[in-house]
PDB file of C-alpha atoms in Angstrom:
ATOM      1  CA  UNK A   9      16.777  -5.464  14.996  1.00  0.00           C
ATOM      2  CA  UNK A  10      18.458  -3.851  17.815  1.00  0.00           C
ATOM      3  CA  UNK A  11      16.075  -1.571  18.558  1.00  0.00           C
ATOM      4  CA  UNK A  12      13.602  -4.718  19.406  1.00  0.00           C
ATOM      5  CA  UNK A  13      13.620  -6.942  22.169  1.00  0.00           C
ATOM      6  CA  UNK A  14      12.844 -10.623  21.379  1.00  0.00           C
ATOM      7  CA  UNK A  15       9.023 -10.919  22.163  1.00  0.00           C
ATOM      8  CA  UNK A  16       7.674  -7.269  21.083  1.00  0.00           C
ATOM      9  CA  UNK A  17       4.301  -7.308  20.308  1.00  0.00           C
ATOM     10  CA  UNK A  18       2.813  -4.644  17.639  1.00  0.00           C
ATOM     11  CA  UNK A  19       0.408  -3.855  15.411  1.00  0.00           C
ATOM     12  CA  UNK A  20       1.182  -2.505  12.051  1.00  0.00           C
ATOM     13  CA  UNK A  21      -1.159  -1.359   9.527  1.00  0.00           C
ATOM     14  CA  UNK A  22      -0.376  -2.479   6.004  1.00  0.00           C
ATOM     15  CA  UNK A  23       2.916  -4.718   4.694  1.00  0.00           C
ATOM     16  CA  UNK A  24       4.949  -3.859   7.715  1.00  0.00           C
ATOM     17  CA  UNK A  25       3.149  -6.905   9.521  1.00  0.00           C
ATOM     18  CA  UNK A  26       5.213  -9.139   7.381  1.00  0.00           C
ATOM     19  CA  UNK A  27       8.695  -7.157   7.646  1.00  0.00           C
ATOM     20  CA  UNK A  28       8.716  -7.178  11.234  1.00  0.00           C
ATOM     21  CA  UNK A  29       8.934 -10.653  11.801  1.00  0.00           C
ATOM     22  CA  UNK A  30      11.426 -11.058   9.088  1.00  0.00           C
ATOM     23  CA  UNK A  31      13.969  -8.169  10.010  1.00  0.00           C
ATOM     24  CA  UNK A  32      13.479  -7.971  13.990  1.00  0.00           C
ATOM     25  CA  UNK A  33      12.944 -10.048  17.006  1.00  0.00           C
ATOM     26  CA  UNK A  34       9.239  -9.073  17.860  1.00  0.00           C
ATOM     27  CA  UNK A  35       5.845 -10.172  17.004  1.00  0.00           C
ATOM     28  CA  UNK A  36       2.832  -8.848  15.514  1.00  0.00           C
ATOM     29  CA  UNK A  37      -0.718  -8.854  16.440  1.00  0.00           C
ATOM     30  CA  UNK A  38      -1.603  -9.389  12.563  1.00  0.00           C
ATOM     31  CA  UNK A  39      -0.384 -10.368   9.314  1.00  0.00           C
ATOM     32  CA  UNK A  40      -1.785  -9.749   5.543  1.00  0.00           C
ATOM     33  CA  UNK A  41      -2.023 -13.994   5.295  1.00  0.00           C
ATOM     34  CA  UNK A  42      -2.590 -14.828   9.599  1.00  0.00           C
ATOM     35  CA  UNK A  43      -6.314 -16.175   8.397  1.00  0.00           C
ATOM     36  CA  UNK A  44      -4.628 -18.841   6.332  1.00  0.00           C
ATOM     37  CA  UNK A  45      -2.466 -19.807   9.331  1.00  0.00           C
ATOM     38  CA  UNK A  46      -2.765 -21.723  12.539  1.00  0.00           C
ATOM     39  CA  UNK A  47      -4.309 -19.480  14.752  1.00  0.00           C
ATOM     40  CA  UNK A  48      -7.909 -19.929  16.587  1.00  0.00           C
ATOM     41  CA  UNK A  49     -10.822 -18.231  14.573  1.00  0.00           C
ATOM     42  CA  UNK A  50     -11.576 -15.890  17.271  1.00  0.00           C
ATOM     43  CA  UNK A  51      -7.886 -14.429  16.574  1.00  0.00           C
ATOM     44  CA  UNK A  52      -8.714 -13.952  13.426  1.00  0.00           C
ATOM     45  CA  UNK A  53     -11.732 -12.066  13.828  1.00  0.00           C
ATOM     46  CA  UNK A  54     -10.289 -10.252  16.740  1.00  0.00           C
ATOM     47  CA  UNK A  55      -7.584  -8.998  13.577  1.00  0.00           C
ATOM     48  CA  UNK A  56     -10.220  -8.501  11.721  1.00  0.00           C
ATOM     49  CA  UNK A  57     -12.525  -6.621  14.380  1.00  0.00           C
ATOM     50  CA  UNK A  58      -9.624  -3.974  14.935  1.00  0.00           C
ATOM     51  CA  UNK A  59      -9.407  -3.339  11.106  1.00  0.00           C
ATOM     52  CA  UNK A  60     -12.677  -2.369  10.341  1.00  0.00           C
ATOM     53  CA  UNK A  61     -13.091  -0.593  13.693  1.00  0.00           C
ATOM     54  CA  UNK A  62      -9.913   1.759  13.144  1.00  0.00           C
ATOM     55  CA  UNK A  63     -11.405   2.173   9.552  1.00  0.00           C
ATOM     56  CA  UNK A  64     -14.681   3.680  11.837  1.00  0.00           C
ATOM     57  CA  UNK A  65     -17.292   0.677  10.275  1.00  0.00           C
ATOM     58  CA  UNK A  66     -19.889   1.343  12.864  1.00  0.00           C
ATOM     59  CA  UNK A  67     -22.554  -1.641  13.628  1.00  0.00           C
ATOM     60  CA  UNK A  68     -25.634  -0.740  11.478  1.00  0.00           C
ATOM     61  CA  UNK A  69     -23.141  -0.517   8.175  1.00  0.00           C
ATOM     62  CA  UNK A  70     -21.548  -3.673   9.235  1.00  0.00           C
ATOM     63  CA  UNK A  71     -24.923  -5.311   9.432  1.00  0.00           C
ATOM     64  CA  UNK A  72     -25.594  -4.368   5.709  1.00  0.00           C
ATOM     65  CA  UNK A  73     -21.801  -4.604   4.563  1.00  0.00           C
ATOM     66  CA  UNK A  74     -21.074  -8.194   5.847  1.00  0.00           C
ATOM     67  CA  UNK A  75     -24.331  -9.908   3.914  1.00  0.00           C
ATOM     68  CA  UNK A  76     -23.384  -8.008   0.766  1.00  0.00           C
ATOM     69  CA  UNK A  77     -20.079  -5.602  -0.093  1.00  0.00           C
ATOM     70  CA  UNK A  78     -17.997  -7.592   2.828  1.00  0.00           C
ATOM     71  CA  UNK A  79     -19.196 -11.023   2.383  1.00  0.00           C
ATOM     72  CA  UNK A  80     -16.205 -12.361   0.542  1.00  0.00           C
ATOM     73  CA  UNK A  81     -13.950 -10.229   3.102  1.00  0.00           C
ATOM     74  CA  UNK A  82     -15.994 -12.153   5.966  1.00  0.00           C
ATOM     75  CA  UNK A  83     -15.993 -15.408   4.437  1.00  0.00           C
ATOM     76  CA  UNK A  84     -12.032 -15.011   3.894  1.00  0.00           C
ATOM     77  CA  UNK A  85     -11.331 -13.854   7.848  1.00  0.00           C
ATOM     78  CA  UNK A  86     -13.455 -16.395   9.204  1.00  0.00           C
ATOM     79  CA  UNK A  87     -12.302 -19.514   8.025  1.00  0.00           C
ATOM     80  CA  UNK A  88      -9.855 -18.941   5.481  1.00  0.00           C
ATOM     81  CA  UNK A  89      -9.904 -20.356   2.560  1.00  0.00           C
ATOM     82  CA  UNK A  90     -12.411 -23.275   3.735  1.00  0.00           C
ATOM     83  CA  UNK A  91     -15.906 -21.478   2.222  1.00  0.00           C
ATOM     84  CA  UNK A  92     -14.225 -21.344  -1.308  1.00  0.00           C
ATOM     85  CA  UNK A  93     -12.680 -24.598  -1.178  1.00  0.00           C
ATOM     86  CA  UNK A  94     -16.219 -25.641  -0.014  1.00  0.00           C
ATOM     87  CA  UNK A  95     -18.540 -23.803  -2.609  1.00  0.00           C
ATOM     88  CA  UNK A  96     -16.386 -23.033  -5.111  1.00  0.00           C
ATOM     89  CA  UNK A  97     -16.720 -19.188  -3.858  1.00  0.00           C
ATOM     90  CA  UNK A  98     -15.982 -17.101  -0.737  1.00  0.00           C
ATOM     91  CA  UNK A  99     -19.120 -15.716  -1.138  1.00  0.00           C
ATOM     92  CA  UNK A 100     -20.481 -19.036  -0.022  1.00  0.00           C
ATOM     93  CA  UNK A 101     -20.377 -18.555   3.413  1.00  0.00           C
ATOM     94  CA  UNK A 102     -23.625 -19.329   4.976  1.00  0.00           C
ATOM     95  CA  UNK A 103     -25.968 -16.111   6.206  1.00  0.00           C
ATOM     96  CA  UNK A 104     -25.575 -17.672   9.635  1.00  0.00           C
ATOM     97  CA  UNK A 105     -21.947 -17.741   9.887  1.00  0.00           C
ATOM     98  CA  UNK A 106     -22.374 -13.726   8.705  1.00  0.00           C
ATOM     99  CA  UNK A 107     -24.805 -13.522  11.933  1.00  0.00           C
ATOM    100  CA  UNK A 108     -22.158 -15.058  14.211  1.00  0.00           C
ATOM    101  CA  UNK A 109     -19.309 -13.309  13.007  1.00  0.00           C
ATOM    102  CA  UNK A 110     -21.657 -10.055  13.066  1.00  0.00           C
ATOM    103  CA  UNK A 111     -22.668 -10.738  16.691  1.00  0.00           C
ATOM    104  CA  UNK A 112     -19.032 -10.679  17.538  1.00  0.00           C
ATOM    105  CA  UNK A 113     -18.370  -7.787  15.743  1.00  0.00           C
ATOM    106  CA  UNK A 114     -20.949  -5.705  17.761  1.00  0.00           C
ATOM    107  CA  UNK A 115     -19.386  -7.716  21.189  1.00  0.00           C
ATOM    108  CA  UNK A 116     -15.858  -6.244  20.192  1.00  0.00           C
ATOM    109  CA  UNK A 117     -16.939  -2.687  19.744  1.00  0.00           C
ATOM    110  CA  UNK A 118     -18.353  -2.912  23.176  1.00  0.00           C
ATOM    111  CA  UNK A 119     -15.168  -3.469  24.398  1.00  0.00           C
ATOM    112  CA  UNK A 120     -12.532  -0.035  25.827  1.00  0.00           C
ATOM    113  CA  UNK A 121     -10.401   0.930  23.906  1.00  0.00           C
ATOM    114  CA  UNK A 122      -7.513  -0.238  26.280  1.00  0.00           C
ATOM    115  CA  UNK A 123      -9.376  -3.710  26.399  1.00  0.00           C
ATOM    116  CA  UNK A 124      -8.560  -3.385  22.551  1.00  0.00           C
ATOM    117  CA  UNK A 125      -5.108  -2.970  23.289  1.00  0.00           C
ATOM    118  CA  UNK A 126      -4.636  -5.075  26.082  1.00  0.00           C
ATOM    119  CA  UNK A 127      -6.473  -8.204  24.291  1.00  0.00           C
ATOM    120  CA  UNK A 128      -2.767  -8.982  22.730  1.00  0.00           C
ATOM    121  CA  UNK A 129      -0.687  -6.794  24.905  1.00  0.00           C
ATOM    122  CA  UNK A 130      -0.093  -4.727  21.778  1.00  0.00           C
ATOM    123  CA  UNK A 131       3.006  -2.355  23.217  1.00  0.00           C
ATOM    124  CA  UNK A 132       3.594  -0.690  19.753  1.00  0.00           C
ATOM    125  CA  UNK A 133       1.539   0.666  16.466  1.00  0.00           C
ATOM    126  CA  UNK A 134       3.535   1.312  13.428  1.00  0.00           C
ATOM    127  CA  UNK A 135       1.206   3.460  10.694  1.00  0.00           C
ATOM    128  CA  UNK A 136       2.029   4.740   7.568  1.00  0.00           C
ATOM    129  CA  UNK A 137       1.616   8.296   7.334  1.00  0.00           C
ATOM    130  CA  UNK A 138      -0.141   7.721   3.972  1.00  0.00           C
ATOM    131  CA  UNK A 139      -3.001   6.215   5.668  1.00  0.00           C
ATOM    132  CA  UNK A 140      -3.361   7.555   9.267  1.00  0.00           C
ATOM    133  CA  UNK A 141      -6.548  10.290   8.301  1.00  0.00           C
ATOM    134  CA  UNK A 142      -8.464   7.458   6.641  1.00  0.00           C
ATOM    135  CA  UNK A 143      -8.727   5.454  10.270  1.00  0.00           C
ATOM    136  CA  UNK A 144     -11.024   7.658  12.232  1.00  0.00           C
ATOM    137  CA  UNK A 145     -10.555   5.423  15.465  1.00  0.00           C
ATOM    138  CA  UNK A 146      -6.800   5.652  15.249  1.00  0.00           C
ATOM    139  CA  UNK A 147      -6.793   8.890  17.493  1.00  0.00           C
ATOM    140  CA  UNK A 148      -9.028   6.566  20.430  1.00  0.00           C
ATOM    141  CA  UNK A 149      -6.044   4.348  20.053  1.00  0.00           C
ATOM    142  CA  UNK A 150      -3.082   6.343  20.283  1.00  0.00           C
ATOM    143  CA  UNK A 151      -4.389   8.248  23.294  1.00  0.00           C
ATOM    144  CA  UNK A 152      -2.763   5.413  25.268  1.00  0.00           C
ATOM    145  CA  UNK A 153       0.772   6.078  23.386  1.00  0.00           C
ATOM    146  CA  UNK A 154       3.437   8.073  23.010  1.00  0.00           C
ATOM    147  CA  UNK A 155       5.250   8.957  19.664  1.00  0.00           C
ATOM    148  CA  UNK A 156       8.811   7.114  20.057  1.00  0.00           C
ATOM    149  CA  UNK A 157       9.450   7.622  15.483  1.00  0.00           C
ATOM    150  CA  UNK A 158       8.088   9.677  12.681  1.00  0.00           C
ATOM    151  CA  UNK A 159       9.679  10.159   9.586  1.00  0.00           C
ATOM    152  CA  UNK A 160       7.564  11.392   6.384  1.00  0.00           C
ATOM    153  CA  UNK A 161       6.480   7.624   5.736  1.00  0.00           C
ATOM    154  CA  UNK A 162       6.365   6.041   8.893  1.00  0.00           C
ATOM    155  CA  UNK A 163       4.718   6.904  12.869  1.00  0.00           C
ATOM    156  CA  UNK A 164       5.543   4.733  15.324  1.00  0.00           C
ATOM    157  CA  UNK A 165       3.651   4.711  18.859  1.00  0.00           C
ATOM    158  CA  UNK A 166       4.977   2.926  22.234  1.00  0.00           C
ATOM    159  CA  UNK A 167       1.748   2.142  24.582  1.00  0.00           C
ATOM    160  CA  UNK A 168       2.206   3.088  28.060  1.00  0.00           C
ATOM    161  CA  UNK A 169       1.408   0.449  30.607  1.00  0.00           C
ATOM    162  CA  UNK A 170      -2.264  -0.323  30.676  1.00  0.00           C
TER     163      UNK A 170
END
């Protein structure tokens, strides 16, 4: 905790999104449960958004993906638990809330990379090295950080003013 200053904003990729808040002062852009918390549903998507474009899901596969292989995934960062409290099923989420959440899908790719960042004023990324080559994207990202930790487990970037 000394090494954070009350108000630090990151994004980590994986369980560290709940240790930070427990064992520092900073924040985090996203947690494994934030859809299940009070937080406005574009935040959630936003979350969401930066997920599956570090992963490299381009549009046309998210336009297949979200009505079939993703639906429950959807359903789940939309609105929480509400679709299987609803219909018994996450997979109960209407095709037109897939066609909104879609449409803002395709509106966040549009966005710069360093719109990406700035959205939350994310100032550090914390990835384990165990998953950094399966998130094509994560080089775009990075480009606008410097390495300030790696051990054999852990990278961790600080992003230069924006």
């Amino acid at each position: 905790d000394q090494n954070v200053k009350p108000g630090i904003i990151t994004f980590a990729w994986g369980f560290e999104n709940e240790l930070i808040p427990i064992y520092t002062s900073g924040d985090v852009v996203d947690a494994s449960n934030a859809q299940m918390c009070l937080c406005t549903p574009e935040r959630k998507l936003d979350n969401y958004y930066l997920r599956l474009w570090l992963s490299g899901l381009a549009y046309d596969a998210a336009k297949k993906e979200f009505f079939t292989t993703r639906r429950y995934e959807v359903a789940s960062n939309f609105r929480g638990t509400y679709y299987r409290e609803l219909t018994g099923s996450y997979e109960g989420i209407p095709d037109a809330d897939i066609d909104y959440v879609l449409a803002g899908y395709k509106k966040f790719l549009s966005l710069s990379t360093q719109q990406k960042l700035k959205k939350y004023e994310i100032q550090y990324l914390v990835f384990p090295q165990d998953v950094i080559a399966s998130l094509p994207r994560l080089p775009e990202l990075v480009r606008f950080a410097k390495i300030v930790y790696k051990d054999s487990q852990y990278v961790v970037w600080k992003v230069r003013s924006l």
